[in-house]
PDB file of C-alpha atoms in Angstrom:
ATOM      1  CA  UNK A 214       0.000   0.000   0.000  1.00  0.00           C
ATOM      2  CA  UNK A 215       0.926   3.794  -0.755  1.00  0.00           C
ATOM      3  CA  UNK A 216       2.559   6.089   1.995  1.00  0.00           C
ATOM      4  CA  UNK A 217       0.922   9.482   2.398  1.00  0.00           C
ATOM      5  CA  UNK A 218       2.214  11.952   1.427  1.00  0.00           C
ATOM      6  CA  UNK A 219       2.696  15.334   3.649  1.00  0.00           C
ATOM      7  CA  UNK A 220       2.385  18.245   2.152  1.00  0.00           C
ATOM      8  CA  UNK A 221       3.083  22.206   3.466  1.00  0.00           C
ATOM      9  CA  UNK A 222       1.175  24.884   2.330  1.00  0.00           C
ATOM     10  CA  UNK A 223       3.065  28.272   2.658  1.00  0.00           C
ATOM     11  CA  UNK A 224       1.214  31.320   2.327  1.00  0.00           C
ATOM     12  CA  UNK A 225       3.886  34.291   2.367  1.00  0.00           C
ATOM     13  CA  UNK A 226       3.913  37.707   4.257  1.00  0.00           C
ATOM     14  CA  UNK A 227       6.304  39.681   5.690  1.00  0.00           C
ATOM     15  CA  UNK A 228       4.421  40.524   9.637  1.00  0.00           C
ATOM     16  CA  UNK A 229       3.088  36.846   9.085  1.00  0.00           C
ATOM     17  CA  UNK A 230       3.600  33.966   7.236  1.00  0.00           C
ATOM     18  CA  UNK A 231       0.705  31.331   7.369  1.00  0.00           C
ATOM     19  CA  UNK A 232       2.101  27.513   7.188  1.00  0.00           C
ATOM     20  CA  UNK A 233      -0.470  24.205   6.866  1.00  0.00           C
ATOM     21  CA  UNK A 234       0.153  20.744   6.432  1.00  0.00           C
ATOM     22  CA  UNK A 235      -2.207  18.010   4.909  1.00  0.00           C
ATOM     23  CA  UNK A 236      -1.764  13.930   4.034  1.00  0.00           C
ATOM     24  CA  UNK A 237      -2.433  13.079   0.595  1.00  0.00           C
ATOM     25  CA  UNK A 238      -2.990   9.328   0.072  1.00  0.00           C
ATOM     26  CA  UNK A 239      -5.132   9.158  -3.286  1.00  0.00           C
ATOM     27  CA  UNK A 240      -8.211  11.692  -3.290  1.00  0.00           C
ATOM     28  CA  UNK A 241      -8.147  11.794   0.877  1.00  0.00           C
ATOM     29  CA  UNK A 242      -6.884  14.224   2.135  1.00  0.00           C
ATOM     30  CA  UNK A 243      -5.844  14.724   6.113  1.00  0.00           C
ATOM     31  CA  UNK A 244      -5.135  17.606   8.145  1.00  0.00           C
ATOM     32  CA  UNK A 245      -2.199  17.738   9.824  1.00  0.00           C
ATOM     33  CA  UNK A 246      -1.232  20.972  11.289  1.00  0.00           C
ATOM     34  CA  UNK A 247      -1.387  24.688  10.686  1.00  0.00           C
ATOM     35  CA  UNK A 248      -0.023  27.996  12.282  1.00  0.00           C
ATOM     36  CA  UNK A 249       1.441  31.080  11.208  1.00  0.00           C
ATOM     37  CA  UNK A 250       5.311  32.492  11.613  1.00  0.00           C
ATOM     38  CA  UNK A 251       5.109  36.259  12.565  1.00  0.00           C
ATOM     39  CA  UNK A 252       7.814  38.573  12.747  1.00  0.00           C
ATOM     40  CA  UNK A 253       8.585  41.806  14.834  1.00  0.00           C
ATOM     41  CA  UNK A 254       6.957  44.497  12.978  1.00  0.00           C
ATOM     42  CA  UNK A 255       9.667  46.755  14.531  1.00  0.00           C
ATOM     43  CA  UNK A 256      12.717  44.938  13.720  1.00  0.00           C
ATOM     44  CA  UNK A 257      14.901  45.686  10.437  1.00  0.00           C
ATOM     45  CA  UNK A 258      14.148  43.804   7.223  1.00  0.00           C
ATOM     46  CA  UNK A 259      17.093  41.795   7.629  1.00  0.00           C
ATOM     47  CA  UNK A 260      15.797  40.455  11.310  1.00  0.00           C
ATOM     48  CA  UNK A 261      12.264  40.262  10.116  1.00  0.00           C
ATOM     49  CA  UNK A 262      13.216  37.642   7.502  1.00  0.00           C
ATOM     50  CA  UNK A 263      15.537  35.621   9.222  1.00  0.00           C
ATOM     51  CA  UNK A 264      12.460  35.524  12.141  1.00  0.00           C
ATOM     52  CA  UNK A 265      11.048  34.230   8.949  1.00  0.00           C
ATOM     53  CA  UNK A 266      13.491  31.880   8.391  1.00  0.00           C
ATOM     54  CA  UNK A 267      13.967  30.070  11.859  1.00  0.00           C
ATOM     55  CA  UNK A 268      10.196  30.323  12.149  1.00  0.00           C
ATOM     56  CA  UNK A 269       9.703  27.938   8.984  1.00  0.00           C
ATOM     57  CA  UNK A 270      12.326  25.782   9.262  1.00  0.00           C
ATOM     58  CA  UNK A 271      11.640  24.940  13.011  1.00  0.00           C
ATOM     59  CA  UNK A 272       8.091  24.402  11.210  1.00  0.00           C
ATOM     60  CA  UNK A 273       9.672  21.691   8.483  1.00  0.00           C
ATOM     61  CA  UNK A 274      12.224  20.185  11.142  1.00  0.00           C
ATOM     62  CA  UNK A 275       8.731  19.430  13.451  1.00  0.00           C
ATOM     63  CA  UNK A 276       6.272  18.067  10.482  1.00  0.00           C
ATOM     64  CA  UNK A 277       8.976  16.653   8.283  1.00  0.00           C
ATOM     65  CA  UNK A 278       6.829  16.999   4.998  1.00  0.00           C
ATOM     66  CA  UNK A 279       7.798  15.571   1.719  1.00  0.00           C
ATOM     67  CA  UNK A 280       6.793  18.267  -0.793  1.00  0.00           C
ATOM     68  CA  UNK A 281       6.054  21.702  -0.206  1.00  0.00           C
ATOM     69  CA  UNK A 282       3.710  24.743  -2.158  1.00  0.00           C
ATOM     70  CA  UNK A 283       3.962  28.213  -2.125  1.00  0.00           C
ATOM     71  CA  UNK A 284       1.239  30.901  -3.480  1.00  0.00           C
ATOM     72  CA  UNK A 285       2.720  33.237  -5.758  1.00  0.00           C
ATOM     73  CA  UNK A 286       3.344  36.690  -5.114  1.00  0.00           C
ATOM     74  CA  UNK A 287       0.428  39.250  -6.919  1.00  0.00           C
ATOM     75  CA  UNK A 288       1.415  43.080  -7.756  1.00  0.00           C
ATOM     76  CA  UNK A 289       0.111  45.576  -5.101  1.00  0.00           C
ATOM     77  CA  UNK A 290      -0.430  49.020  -5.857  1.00  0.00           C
ATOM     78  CA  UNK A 291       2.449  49.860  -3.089  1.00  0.00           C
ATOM     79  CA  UNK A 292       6.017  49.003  -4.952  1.00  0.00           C
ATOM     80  CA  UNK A 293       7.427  48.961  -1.609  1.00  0.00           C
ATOM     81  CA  UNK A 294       4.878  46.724  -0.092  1.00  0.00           C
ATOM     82  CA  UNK A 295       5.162  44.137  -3.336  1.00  0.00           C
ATOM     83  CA  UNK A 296       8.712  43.854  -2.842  1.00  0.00           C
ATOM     84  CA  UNK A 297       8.796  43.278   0.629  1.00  0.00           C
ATOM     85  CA  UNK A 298       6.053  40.490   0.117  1.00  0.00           C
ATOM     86  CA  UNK A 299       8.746  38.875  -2.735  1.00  0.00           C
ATOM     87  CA  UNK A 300      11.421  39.074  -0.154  1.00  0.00           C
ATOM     88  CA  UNK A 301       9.490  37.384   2.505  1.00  0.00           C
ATOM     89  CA  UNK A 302       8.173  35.050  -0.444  1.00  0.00           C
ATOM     90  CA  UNK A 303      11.835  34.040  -1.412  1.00  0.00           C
ATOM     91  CA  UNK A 304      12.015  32.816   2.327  1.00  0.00           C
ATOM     92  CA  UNK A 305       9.339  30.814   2.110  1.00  0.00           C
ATOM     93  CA  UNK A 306      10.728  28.830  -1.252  1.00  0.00           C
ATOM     94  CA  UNK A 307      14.420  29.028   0.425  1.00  0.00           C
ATOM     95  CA  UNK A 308      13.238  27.284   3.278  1.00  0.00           C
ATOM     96  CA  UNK A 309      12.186  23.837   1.860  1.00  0.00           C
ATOM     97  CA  UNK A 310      14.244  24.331  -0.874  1.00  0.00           C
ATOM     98  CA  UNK A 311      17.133  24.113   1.418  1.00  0.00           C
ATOM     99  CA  UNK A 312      15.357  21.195   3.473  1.00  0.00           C
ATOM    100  CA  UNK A 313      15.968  19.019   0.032  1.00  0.00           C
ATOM    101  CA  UNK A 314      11.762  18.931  -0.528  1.00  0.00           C
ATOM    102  CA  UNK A 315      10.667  20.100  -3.919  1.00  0.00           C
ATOM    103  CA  UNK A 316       9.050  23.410  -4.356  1.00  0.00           C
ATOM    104  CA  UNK A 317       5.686  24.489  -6.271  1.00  0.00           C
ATOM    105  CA  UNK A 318       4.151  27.648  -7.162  1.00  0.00           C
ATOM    106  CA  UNK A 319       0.531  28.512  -7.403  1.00  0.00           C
ATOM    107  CA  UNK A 320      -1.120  31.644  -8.455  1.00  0.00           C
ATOM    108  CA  UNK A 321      -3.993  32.758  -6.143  1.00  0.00           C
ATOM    109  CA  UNK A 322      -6.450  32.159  -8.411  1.00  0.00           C
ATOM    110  CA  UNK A 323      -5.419  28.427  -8.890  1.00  0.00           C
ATOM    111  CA  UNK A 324      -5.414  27.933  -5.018  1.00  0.00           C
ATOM    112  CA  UNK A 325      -8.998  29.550  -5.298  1.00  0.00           C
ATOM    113  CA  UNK A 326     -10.022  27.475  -8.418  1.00  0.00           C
ATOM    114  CA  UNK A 327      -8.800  24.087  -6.502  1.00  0.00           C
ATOM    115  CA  UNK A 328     -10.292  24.690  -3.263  1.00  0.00           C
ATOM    116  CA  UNK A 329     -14.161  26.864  -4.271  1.00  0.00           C
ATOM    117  CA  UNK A 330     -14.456  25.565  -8.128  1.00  0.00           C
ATOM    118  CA  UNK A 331     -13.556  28.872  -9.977  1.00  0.00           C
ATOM    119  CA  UNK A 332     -10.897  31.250  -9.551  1.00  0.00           C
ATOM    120  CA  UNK A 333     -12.400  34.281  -8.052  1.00  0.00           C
ATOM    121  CA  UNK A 334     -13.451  33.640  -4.689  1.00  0.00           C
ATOM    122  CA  UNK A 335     -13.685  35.660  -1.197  1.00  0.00           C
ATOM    123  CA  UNK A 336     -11.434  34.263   1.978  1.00  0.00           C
ATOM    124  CA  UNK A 337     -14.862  32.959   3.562  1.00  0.00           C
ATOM    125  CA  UNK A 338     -15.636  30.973   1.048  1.00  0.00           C
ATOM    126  CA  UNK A 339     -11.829  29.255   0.955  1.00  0.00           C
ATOM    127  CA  UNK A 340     -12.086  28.853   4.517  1.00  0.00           C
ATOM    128  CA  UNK A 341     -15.874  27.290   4.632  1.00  0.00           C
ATOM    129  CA  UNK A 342     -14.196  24.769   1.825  1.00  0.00           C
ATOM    130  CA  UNK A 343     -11.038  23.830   3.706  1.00  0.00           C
ATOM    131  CA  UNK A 344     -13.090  22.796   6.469  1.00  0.00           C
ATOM    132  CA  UNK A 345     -15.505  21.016   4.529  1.00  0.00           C
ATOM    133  CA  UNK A 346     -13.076  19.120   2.778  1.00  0.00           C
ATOM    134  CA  UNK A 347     -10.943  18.340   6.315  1.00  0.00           C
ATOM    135  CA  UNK A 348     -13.757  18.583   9.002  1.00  0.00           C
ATOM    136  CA  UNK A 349     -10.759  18.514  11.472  1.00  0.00           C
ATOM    137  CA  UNK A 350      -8.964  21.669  10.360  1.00  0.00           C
ATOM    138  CA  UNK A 351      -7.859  24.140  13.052  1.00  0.00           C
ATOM    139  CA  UNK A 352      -6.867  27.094  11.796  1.00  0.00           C
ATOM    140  CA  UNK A 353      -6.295  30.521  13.919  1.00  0.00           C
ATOM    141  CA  UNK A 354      -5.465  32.818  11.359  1.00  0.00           C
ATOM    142  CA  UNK A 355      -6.732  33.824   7.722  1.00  0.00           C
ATOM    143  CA  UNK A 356      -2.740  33.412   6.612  1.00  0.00           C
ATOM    144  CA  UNK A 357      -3.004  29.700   8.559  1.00  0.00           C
ATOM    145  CA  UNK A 358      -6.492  29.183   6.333  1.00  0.00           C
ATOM    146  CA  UNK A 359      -4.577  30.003   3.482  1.00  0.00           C
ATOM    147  CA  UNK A 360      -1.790  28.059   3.620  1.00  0.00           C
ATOM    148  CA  UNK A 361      -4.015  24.640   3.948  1.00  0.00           C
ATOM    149  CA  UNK A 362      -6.066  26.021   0.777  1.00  0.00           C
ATOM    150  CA  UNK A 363      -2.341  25.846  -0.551  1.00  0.00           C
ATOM    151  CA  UNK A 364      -1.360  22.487   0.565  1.00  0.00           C
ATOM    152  CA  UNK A 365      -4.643  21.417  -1.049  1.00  0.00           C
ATOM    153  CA  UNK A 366      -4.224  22.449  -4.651  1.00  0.00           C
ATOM    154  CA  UNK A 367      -0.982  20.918  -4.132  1.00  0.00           C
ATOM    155  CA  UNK A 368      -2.061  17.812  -3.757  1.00  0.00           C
ATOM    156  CA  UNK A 369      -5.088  18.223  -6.276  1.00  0.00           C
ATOM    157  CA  UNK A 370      -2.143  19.495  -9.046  1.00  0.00           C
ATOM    158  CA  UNK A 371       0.638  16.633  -8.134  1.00  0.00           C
ATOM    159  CA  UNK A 372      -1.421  14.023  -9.065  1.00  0.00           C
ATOM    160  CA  UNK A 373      -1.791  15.300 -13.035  1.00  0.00           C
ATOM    161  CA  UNK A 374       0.587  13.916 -15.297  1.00  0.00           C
ATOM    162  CA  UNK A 375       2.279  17.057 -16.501  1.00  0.00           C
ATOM    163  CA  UNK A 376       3.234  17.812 -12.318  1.00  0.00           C
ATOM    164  CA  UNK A 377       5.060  14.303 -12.476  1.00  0.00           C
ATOM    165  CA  UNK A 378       6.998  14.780 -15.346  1.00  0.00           C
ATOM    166  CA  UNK A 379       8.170  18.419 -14.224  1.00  0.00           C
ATOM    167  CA  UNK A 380       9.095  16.690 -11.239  1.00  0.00           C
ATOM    168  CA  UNK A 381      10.911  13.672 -12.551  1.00  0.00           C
ATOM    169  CA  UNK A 382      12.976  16.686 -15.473  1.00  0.00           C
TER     170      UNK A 382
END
């Protein structure tokens, strides 16, 4: 028989970063964990992301998942704010990259798409449909909420052919 697989969902931010873990075995899905890595809004840049940094990989030595998934940065209106979300973003890739796990990408409206049915959805509606489809989620945070919505396109996407063969390139 199959092993599950774990999966982590990060959702990236610079004052928090929203983490969630699911088992994929098949089309079941199990939670796992979730939580959210925050840094000190007052610190420097430089300390904020390494908060980041200790924060998620303290995360990944705990949970020890096989595969992670990251949502993609969108374009803000604030240039400043968008590249500080990219920074804090290239933490959350580093991190499991650096763990040896294999790193996706998924544009918000594929996480939304996955988890609702179409691509343009409010958070309430993503976090009514995580719980539906893992009764047992905990969440405390929207970022936390998030980051399972992540972990669950994940594993909707890595069973597709075209995921494998990326994977396997």
């Amino acid at each position: 028989m199959a092993e599950p697989i774990r999966i982590i969902g990060i959702d990236p931010g610079l004052r928090r970063t929203g983490w969630g873990i699911v088992e994929s075995l098949g089309n079941s899905l199990r939670f796992v964990a979730s939580g959210s890595v925050c840094s000190d809004a007052k610190a420097n840049l430089a300390s904020r992301l390494c908060q980041l940094h200790e924060g998620l990989s303290q995360v990944l030595h705990q949970a020890m998942p096989h595969e992670a998934a990251v949502e993609q940065t969108f374009v803000n209106k604030d240039a400043t704010a968008t590249l500080k979300l990219g920074q804090a973003r290239g933490v959350a890739m580093l991190v499991p990259a650096l763990a040896g796990l294999p790193v996706a990408e998924y544009a918000p409206n594929a996480v939304k798409k996955a988890v609702i049915g179409v691509g343009h959805g409010d958070k309430k509606q993503i976090h009514m449909m995580v719980k539906v489809l893992m009764p047992k989620a905990m969440f405390d945070t929207h970022d936390a909420a998030d980051a399972l919505a992540i972990a669950i396109c994940h594993a909707h996407h890595r069973q597709s052919v075209a995921y494998r063969l990326r994977q396997s390139a």
